[in-house]
Coordinates of C-alpha atoms in Angstrom, one line a residue:
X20 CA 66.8 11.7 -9.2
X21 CA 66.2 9.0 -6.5
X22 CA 64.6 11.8 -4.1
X23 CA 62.0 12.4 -7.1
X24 CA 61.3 8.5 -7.9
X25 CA 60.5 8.1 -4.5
X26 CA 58.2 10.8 -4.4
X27 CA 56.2 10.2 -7.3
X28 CA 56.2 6.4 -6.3
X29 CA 54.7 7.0 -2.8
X30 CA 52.4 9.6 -4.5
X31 CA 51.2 6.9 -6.9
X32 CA 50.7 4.8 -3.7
X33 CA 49.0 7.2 -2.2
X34 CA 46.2 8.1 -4.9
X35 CA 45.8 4.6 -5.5
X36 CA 44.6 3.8 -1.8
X37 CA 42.2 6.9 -1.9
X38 CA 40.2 5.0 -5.2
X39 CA 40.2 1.8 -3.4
X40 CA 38.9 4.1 -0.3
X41 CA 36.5 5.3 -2.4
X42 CA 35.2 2.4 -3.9
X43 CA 34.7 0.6 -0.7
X44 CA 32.5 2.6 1.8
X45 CA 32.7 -0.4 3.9
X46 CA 36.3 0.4 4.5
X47 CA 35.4 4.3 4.8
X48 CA 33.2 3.9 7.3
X49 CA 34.7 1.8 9.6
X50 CA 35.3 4.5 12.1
X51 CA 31.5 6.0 12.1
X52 CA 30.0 2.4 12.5
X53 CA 32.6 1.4 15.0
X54 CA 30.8 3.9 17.3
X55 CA 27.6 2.5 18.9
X56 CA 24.3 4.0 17.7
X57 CA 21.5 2.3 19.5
X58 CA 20.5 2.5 22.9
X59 CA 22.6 -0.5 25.4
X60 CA 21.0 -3.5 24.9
X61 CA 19.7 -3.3 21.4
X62 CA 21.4 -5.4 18.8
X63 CA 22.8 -3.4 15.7
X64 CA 23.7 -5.5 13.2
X65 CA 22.1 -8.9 12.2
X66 CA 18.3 -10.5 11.3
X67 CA 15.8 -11.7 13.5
X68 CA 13.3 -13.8 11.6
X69 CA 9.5 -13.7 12.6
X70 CA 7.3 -17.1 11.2
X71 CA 4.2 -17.7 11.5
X72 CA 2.8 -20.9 9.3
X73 CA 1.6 -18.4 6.2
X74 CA 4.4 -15.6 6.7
X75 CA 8.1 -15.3 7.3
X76 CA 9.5 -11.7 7.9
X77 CA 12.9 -10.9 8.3
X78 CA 13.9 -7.6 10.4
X79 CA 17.1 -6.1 9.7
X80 CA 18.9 -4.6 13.1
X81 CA 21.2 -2.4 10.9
X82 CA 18.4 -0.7 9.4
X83 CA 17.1 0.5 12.4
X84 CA 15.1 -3.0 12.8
X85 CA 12.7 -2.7 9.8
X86 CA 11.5 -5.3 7.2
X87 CA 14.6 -6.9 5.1
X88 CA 11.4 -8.8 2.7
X89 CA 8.7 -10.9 3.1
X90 CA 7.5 -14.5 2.4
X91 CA 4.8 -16.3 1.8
X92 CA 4.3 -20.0 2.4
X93 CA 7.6 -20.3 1.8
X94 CA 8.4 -18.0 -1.4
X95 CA 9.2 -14.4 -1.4
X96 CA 6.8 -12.4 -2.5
X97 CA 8.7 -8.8 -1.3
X98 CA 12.2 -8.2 -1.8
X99 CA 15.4 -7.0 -0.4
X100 CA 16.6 -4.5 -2.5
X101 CA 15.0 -1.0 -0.9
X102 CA 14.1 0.0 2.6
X103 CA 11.2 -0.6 4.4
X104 CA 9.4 1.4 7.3
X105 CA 9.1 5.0 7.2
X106 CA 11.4 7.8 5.9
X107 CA 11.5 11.4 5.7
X108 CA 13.5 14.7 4.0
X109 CA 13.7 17.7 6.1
X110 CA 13.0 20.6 4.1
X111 CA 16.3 21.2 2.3
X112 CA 18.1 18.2 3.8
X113 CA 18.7 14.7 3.3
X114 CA 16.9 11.1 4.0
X115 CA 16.7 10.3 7.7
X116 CA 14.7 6.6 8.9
X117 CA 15.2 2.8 8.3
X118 CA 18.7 2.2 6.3
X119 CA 19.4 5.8 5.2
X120 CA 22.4 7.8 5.8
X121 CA 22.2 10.6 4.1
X122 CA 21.1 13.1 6.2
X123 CA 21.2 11.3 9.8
X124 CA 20.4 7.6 11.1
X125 CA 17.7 6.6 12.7
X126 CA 18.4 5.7 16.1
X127 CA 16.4 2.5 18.0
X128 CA 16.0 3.2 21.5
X129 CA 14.0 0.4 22.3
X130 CA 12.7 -3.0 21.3
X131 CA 10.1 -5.8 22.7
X132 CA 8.6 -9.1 21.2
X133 CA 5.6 -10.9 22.0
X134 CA 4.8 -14.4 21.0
X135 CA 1.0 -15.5 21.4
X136 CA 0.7 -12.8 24.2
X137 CA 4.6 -14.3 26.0
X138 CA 6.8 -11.9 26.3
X139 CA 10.9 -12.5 24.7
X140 CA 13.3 -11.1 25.2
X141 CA 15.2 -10.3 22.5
X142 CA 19.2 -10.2 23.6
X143 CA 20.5 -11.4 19.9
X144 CA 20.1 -11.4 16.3
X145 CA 20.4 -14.8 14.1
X146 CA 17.5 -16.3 15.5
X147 CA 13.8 -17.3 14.1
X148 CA 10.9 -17.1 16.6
X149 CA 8.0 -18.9 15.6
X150 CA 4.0 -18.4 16.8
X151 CA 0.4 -17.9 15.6
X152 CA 0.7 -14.0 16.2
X153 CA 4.0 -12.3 16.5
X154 CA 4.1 -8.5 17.4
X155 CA 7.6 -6.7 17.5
X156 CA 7.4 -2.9 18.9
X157 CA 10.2 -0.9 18.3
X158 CA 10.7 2.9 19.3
X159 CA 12.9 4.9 17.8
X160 CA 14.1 8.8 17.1
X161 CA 13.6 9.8 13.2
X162 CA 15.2 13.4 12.8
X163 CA 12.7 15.6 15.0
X164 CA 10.1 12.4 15.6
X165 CA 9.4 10.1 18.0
X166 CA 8.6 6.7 16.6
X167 CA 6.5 4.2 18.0
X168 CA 6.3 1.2 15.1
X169 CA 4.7 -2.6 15.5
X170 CA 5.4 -5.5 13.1
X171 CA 2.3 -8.4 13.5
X172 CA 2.4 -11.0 12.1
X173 CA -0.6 -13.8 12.3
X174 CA -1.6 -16.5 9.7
X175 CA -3.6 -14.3 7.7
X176 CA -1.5 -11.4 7.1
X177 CA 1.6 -9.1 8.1
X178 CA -0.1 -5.7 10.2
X179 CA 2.3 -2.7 10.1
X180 CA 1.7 0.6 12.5
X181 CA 3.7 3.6 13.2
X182 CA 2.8 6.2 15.2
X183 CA 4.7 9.1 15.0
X184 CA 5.2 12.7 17.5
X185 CA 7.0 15.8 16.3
X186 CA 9.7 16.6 19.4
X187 CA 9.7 20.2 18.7
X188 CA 8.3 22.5 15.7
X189 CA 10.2 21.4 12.0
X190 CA 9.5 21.5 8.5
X191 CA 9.1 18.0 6.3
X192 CA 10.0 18.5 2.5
X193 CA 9.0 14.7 2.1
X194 CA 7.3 11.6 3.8
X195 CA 7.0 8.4 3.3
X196 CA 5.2 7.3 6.1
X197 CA 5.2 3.1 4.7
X198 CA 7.2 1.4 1.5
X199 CA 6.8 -2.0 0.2
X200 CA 9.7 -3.6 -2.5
X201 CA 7.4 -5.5 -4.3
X202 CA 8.8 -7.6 -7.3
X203 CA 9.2 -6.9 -11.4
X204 CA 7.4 -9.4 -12.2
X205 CA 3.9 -7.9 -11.4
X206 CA 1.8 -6.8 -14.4
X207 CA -1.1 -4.7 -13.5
X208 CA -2.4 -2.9 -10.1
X209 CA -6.1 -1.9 -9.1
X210 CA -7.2 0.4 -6.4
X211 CA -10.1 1.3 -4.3
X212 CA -10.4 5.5 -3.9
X213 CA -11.7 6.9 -0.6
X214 CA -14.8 7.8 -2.6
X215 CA -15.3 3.9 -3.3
X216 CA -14.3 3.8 -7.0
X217 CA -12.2 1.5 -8.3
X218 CA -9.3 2.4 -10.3
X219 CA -6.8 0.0 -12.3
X220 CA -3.7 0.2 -14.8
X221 CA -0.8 -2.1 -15.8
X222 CA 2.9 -2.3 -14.9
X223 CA 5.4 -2.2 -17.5
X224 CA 8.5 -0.7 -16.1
X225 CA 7.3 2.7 -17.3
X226 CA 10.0 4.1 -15.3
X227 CA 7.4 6.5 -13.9
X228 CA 4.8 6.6 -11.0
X229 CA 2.0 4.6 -11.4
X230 CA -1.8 5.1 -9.3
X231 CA -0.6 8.9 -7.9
X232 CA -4.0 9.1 -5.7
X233 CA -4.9 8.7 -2.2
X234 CA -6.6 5.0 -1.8
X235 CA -7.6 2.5 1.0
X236 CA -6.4 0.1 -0.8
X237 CA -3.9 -1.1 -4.0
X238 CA -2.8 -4.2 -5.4
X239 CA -0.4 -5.5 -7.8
X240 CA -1.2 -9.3 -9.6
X241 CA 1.7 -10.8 -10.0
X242 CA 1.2 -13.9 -12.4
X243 CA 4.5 -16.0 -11.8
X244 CA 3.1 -17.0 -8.5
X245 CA -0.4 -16.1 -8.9
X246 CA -0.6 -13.8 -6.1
X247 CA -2.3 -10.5 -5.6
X248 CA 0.0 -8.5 -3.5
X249 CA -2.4 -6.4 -1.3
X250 CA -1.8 -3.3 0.7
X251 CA -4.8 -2.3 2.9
X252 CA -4.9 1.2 5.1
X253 CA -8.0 1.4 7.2
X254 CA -6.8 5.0 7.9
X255 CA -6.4 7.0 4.8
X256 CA -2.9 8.4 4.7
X257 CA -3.5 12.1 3.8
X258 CA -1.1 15.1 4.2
X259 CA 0.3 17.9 2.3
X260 CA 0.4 16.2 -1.5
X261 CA -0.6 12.7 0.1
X262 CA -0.6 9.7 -2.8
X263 CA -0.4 6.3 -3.2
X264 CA 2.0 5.4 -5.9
X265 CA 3.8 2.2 -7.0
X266 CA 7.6 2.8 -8.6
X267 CA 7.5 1.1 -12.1
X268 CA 10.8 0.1 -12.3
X269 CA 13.2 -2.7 -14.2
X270 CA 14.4 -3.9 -10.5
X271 CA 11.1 -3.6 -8.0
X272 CA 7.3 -2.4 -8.6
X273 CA 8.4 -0.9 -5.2
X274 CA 5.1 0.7 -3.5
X275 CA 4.9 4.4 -1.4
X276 CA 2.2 5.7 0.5
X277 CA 3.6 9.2 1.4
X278 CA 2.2 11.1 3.9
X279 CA 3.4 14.6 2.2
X280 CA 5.4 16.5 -0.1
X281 CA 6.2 19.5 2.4
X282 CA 4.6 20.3 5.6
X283 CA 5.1 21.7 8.6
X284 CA 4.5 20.6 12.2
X285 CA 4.1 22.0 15.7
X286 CA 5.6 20.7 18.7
X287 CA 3.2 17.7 20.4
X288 CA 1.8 17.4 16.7
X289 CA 1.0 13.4 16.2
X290 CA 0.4 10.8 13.4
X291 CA -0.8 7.4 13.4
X292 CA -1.0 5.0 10.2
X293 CA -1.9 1.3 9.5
X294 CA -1.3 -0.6 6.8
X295 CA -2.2 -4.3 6.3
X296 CA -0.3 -6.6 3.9
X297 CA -1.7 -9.8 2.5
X298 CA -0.8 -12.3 -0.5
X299 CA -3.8 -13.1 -1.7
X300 CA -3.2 -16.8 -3.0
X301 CA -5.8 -18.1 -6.3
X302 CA -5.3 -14.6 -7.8
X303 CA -5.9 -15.1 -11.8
X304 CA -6.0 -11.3 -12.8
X305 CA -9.6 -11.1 -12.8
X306 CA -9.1 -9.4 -9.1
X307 CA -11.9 -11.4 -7.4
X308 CA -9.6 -13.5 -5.0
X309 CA -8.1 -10.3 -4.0
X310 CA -11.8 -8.1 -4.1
X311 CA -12.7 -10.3 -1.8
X312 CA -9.4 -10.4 0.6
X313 CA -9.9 -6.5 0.6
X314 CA -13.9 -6.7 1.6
X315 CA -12.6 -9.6 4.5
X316 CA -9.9 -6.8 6.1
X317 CA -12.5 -4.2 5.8
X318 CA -14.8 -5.7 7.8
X319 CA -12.2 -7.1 10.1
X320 CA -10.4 -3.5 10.1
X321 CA -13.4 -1.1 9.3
X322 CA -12.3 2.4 7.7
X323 CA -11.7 4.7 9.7
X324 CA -13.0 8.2 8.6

């Protein structure tokens, strides 16, 4: 009778450490993230904080040093709760880039930091490096692609560029070559079409996909700070099923520009995407603040056909 209490104590014991297991990946992961993932000499964990008088952008080591969110003179105006940088699905696997573990990490082999043309070095995290233009260049391994991506940021707005080279021949199910957690509180987007039409709709946590259409640019107004959030590509992103689409959700307006929805890609095969971000301040929802932000960047960052 004491041999079988003792069994179906430890049992209990036992079962009851696998939930708490469970519940805590933290503690189930300590293994895999106690091995080192980066190249020597890149930090893996931890925020270095870029600041420029207008701008303050966070970069998050442990998600293969993209974006954490963005502010703007001082409030935030993108958030922290979704990835940032580019993503992808191999056909019939799982997410590989920024934060995602699903199908394989994304692994930072390099990193460099220039301050108004001075080079940093950059030997920790925890820091906040202030200048008039800021670039961070990162380059990295997603899946079967070698990354090349820049952060800039000046006093005007935050520049984003990846450029991307397939390593050998693979198949993508899914891209999202840039994303952008922009808050709940904005109301209504517009958009200019690579055909020059102007397209607009609101934002009412729909739960569905809002815009759906390739576009050099889209905004969101978001009325609590009277911002228009603006997203500029000089480049048109196109691909395989290429859109522009904003995520009309309860917890983000969170915004995609995906390269493709399946396509394939030979060895040497190469892609290279801007996108420029800009809170347009004075924004009342009429769009002519941020009409006229847009016009500025095109002439300052003409379209490139």
């Amino acid at each position: 009778m004491f041999k079988l209490i003792l069994s179906c104590w430890i049992a209990v014991v036992f079962v009851s450490a696998n939930e708490v297991l469970a519940a805590d990946p933290a503690k189930t992961d300590k293994k895999e993230t106690s091995q080192r993932l980066y190249d020597a000499g890149v930090p893996e964990t931890g925020f270095l904080t870029l600041k420029t008088e207008d701008y303050t952008v966070p970069l998050d080591a442990a998600s293969g040093w993209t974006i954490e969110k963005m502010f703007y003179r001082g409030d935030v105006f993108s958030l922290n709760n979704g990835h940032y940088g580019t993503v992808l699905q191999p056909k019939g696997g799982q997410w590989w880039g920024t934060g995602h573990k699903e199908g394989g990490r994304e692994v930072v082999h390099r990193i460099k930091l220039l301050v108004d043309g001075r080079d940093v070095p950059i030997t920790k995290t925890g820091e906040t490096v202030t200048g008039k233009r800021i670039e961070f260049i990162k380059e990295s391994t997603i899946w079967k692609f070698k990354v090349r991506a820049r952060v800039i940021l000046t006093n005007d707005y935050v520049e984003e560029q990846t450029a991307m080279e397939a390593l050998e021949d693979c198949e993508i199910g899914l891209m999202y070559y840039f994303m952008h957690c922009f808050p709940p509180t904005t109301t209504k987007w517009i958009a200019e079409l690579p055909d020059g039409k102007i397209e607009q709709g609101p934002l009412s946590h729909s739960q569905g996909m809002a815009v759906n259409k390739d576009t050099i640019w889209v905004a969101q107004f978001d009325a609590t700070q009277q911002l228009g959030l603006l997203c500029y590509t000089p480049k048109v992103i196109v691909g395989n099923q290429s859109a522009s689409h904003i995520w009309d959700l309860d917890r983000y307006h969170k915004y995609y520009l995906r390269h493709n929805r399946g396509q394939a890609f030979k060895k040497g095969e190469k892609l290279d995407f801007t996108v420029i971000v800009k809170a347009v301040p004075d924004e009342t929802g009429d769009w002519k603040a941020t009409k006229k932000a847009a016009s500025s960047l095109m002439k300052q960052f003409p379209v490139v056909k």
